[in-house]
GROMACS .gro file of C-alpha atoms in nm:
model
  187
    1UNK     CA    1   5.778  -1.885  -5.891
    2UNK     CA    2   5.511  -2.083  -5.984
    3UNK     CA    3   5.296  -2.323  -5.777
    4UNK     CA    4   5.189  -2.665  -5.924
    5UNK     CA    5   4.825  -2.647  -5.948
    6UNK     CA    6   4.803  -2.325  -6.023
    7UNK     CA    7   4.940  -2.193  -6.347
    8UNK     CA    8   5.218  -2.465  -6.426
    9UNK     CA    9   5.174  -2.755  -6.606
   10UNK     CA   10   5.225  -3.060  -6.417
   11UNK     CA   11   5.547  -3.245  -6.528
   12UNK     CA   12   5.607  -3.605  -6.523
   13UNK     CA   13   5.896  -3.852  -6.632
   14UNK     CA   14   5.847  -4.153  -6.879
   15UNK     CA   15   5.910  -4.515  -6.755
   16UNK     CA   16   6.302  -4.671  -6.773
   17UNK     CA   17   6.102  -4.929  -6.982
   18UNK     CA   18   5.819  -5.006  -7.177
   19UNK     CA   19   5.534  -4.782  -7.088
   20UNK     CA   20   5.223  -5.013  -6.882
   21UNK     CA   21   4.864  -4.962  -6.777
   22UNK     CA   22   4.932  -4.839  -6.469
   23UNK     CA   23   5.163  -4.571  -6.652
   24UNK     CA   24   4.776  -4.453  -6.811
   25UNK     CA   25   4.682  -4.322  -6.503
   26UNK     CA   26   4.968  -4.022  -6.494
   27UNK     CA   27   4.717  -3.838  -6.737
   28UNK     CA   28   4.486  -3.591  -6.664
   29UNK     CA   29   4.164  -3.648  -6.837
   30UNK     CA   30   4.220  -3.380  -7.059
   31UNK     CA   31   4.043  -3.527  -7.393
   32UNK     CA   32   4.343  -3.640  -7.503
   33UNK     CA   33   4.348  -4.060  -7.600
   34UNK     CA   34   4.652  -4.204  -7.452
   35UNK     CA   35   4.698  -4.596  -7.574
   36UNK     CA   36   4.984  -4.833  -7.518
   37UNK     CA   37   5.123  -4.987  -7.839
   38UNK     CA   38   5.386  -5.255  -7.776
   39UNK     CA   39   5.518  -5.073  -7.488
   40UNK     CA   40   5.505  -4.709  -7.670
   41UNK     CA   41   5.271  -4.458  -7.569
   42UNK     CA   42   5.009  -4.291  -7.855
   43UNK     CA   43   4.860  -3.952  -7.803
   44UNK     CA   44   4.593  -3.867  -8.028
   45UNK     CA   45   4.453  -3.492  -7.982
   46UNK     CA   46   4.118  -3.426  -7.835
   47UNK     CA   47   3.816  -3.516  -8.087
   48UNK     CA   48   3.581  -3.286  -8.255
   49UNK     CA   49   3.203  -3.264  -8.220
   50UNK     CA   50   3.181  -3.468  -8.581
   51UNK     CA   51   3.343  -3.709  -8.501
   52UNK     CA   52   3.149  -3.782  -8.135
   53UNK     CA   53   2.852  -3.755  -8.327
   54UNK     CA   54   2.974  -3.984  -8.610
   55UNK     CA   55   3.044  -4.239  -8.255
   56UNK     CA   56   2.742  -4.174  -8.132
   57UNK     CA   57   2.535  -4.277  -8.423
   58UNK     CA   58   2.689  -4.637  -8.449
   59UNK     CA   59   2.699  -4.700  -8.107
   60UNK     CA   60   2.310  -4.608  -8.159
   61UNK     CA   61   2.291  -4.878  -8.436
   62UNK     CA   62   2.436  -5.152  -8.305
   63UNK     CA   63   2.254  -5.128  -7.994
   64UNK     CA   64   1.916  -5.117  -8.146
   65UNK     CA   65   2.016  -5.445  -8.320
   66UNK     CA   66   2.236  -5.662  -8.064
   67UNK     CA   67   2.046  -5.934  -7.922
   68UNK     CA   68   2.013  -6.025  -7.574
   69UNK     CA   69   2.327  -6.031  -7.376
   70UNK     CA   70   2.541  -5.840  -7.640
   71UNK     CA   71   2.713  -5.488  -7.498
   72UNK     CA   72   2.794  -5.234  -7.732
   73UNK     CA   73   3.065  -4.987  -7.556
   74UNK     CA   74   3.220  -4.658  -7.686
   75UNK     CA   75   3.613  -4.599  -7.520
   76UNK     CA   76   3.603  -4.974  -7.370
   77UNK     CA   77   4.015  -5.035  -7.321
   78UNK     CA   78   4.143  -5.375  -7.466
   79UNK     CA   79   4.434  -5.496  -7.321
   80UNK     CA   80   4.649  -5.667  -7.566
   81UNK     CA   81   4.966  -5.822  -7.429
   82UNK     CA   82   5.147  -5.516  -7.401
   83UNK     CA   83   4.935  -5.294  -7.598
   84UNK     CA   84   4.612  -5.103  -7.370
   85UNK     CA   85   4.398  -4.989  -7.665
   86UNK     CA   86   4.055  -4.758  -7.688
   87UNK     CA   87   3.852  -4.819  -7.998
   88UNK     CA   88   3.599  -4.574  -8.067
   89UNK     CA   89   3.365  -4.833  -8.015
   90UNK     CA   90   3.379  -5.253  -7.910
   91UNK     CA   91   3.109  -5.497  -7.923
   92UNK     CA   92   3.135  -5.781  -7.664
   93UNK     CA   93   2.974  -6.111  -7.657
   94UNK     CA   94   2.726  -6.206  -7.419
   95UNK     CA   95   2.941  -6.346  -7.070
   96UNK     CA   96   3.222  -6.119  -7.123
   97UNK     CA   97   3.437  -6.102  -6.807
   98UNK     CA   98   3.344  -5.758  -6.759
   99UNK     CA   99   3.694  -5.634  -6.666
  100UNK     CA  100   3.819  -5.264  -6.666
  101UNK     CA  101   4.016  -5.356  -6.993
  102UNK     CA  102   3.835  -5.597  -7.183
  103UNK     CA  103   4.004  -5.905  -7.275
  104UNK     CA  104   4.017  -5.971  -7.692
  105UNK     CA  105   3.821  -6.319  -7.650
  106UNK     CA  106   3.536  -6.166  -7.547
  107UNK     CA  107   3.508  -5.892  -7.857
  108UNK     CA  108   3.368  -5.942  -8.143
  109UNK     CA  109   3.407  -5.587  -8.294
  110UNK     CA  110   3.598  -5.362  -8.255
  111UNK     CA  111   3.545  -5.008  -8.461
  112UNK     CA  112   3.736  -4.669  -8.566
  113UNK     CA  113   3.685  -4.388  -8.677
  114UNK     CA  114   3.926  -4.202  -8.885
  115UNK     CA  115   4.025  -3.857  -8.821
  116UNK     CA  116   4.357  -3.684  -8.947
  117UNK     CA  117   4.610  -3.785  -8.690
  118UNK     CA  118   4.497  -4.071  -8.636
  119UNK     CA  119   4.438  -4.227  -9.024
  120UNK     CA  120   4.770  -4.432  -9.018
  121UNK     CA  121   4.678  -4.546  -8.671
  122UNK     CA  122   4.356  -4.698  -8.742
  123UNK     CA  123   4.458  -4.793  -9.119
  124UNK     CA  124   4.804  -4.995  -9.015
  125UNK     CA  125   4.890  -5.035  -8.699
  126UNK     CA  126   4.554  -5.067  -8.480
  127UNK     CA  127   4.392  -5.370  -8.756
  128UNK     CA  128   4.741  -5.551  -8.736
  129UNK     CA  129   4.715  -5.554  -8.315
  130UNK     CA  130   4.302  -5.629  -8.297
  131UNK     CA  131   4.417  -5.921  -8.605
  132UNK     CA  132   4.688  -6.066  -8.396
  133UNK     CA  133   4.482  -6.084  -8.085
  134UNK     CA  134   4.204  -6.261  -8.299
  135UNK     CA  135   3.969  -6.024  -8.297
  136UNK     CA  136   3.684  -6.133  -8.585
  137UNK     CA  137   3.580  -5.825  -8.664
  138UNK     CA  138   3.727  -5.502  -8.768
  139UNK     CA  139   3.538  -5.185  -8.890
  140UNK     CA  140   3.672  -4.856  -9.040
  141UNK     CA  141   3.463  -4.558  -9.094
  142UNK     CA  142   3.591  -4.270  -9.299
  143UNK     CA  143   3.427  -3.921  -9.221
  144UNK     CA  144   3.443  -3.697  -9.527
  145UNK     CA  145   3.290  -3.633  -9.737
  146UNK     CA  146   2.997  -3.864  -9.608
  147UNK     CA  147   3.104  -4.156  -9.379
  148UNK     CA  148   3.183  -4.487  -9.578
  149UNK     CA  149   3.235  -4.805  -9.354
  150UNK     CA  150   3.491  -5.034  -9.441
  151UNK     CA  151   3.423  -5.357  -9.300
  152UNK     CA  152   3.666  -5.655  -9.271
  153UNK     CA  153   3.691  -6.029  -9.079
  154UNK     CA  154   3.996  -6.209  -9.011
  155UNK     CA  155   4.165  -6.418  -9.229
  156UNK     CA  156   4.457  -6.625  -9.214
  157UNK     CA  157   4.687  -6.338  -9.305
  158UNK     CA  158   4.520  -6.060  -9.081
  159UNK     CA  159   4.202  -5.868  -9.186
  160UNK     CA  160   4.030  -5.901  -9.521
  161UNK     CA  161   3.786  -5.704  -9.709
  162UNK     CA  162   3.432  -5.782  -9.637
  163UNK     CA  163   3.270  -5.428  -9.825
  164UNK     CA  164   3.262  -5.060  -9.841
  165UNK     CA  165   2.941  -4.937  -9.719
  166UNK     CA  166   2.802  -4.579  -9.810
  167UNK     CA  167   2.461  -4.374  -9.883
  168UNK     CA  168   2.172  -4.389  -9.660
  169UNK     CA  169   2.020  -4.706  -9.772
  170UNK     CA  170   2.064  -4.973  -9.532
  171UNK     CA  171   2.289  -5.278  -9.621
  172UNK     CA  172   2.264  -5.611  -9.404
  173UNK     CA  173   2.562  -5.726  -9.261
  174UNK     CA  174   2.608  -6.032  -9.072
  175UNK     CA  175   2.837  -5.938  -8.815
  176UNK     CA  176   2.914  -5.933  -8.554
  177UNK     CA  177   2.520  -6.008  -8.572
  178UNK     CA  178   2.276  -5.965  -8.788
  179UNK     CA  179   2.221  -5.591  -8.872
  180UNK     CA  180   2.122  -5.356  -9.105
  181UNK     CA  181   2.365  -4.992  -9.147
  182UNK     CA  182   2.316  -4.687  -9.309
  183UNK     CA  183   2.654  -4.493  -9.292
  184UNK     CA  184   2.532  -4.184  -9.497
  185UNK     CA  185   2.242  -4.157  -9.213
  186UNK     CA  186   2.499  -4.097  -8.926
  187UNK     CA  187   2.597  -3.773  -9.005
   0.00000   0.00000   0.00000
């Protein structure tokens, strides 16, 4: 017989309804991602070294740039009605509200990067949430075989193409402020 704890996994039951924030907290912090989508729970496998690094190294540029006041956050939660989301990376305006899950009004970015599993994810279904909560700013970086960044704004109709960025030149952009990138330089 096995002892919980020792060398049996812990079980636990799913909610009678839609899964909830507080519904997070059942999960061991195991590397796994667990997000709330409309009341259904995402699981996205632990990341790779690559793609931390690939994190990392825009977290790193958008910090050197953002003025005064501006955070730049990697794994900041959103909470979105009934979605709890984790972009790889959120920039908030200066006088954010500074709550555990950040509150879409005061982002201005919010970025992914793609890996396998999650490619649909961060393609479809993460841009149409972060567009219907009015979030200006949307930014998708593909890894291989250099990282490209897609960048796009909201538009009446959801998010719109603003560019494909690649190479290790640096482009300006103008948002969420002022900035200059270099996608081909983060790997």
């Amino acid at each position: 017989m096995a002892v919980i704890g020792q060398s049996s996994p812990v079980r636990w039951a799913a909610p009678d309804g839609p899964w909830t924030e507080p519904d997070l907290h059942l999960f061991p912090p195991d590397g796994h991602r667990y997000e709330i989508i409309d009341g259904s729970l995402y699981v996205t496998p632990p990341l790779d070294k690559e793609h931390e690094s690939l994190v990392a190294a825009l977290v790193g540029t958008l910090r050197s740039a953002a003025p005064a006041g501006w955070w730049v956050c990697d794994r900041l939660g959103i909470e979105i009605g009934g979605s709890n989301l984790i972009p790889d990376v959120t920039v908030l305006r200066p006088h954010s509200s500074g709550s555990v899950w950040a509150e879409p009004a005061d982002v201005a970015l919010v970025a992914e990067v793609e890996t396998e599993p999650s490619r649909r994810c961060d393609r479809l279904l993460k841009p149409a949430v972060y567009a219907e909560a009015g979030i200006a700013r949307y930014w998708r970086i593909e890894r291989a075989p250099e990282p490209v960044l897609h960048a796009y704004a909201l538009g009446p109709d959801g998010y719109e193409p603003r560019g494909t960025i690649r190479g290790a030149d640096p482009v300006k952009v103008d948002a969420p402020y002022p900035l200059r990138v270099a996608p081909g330089s983060w790997s």
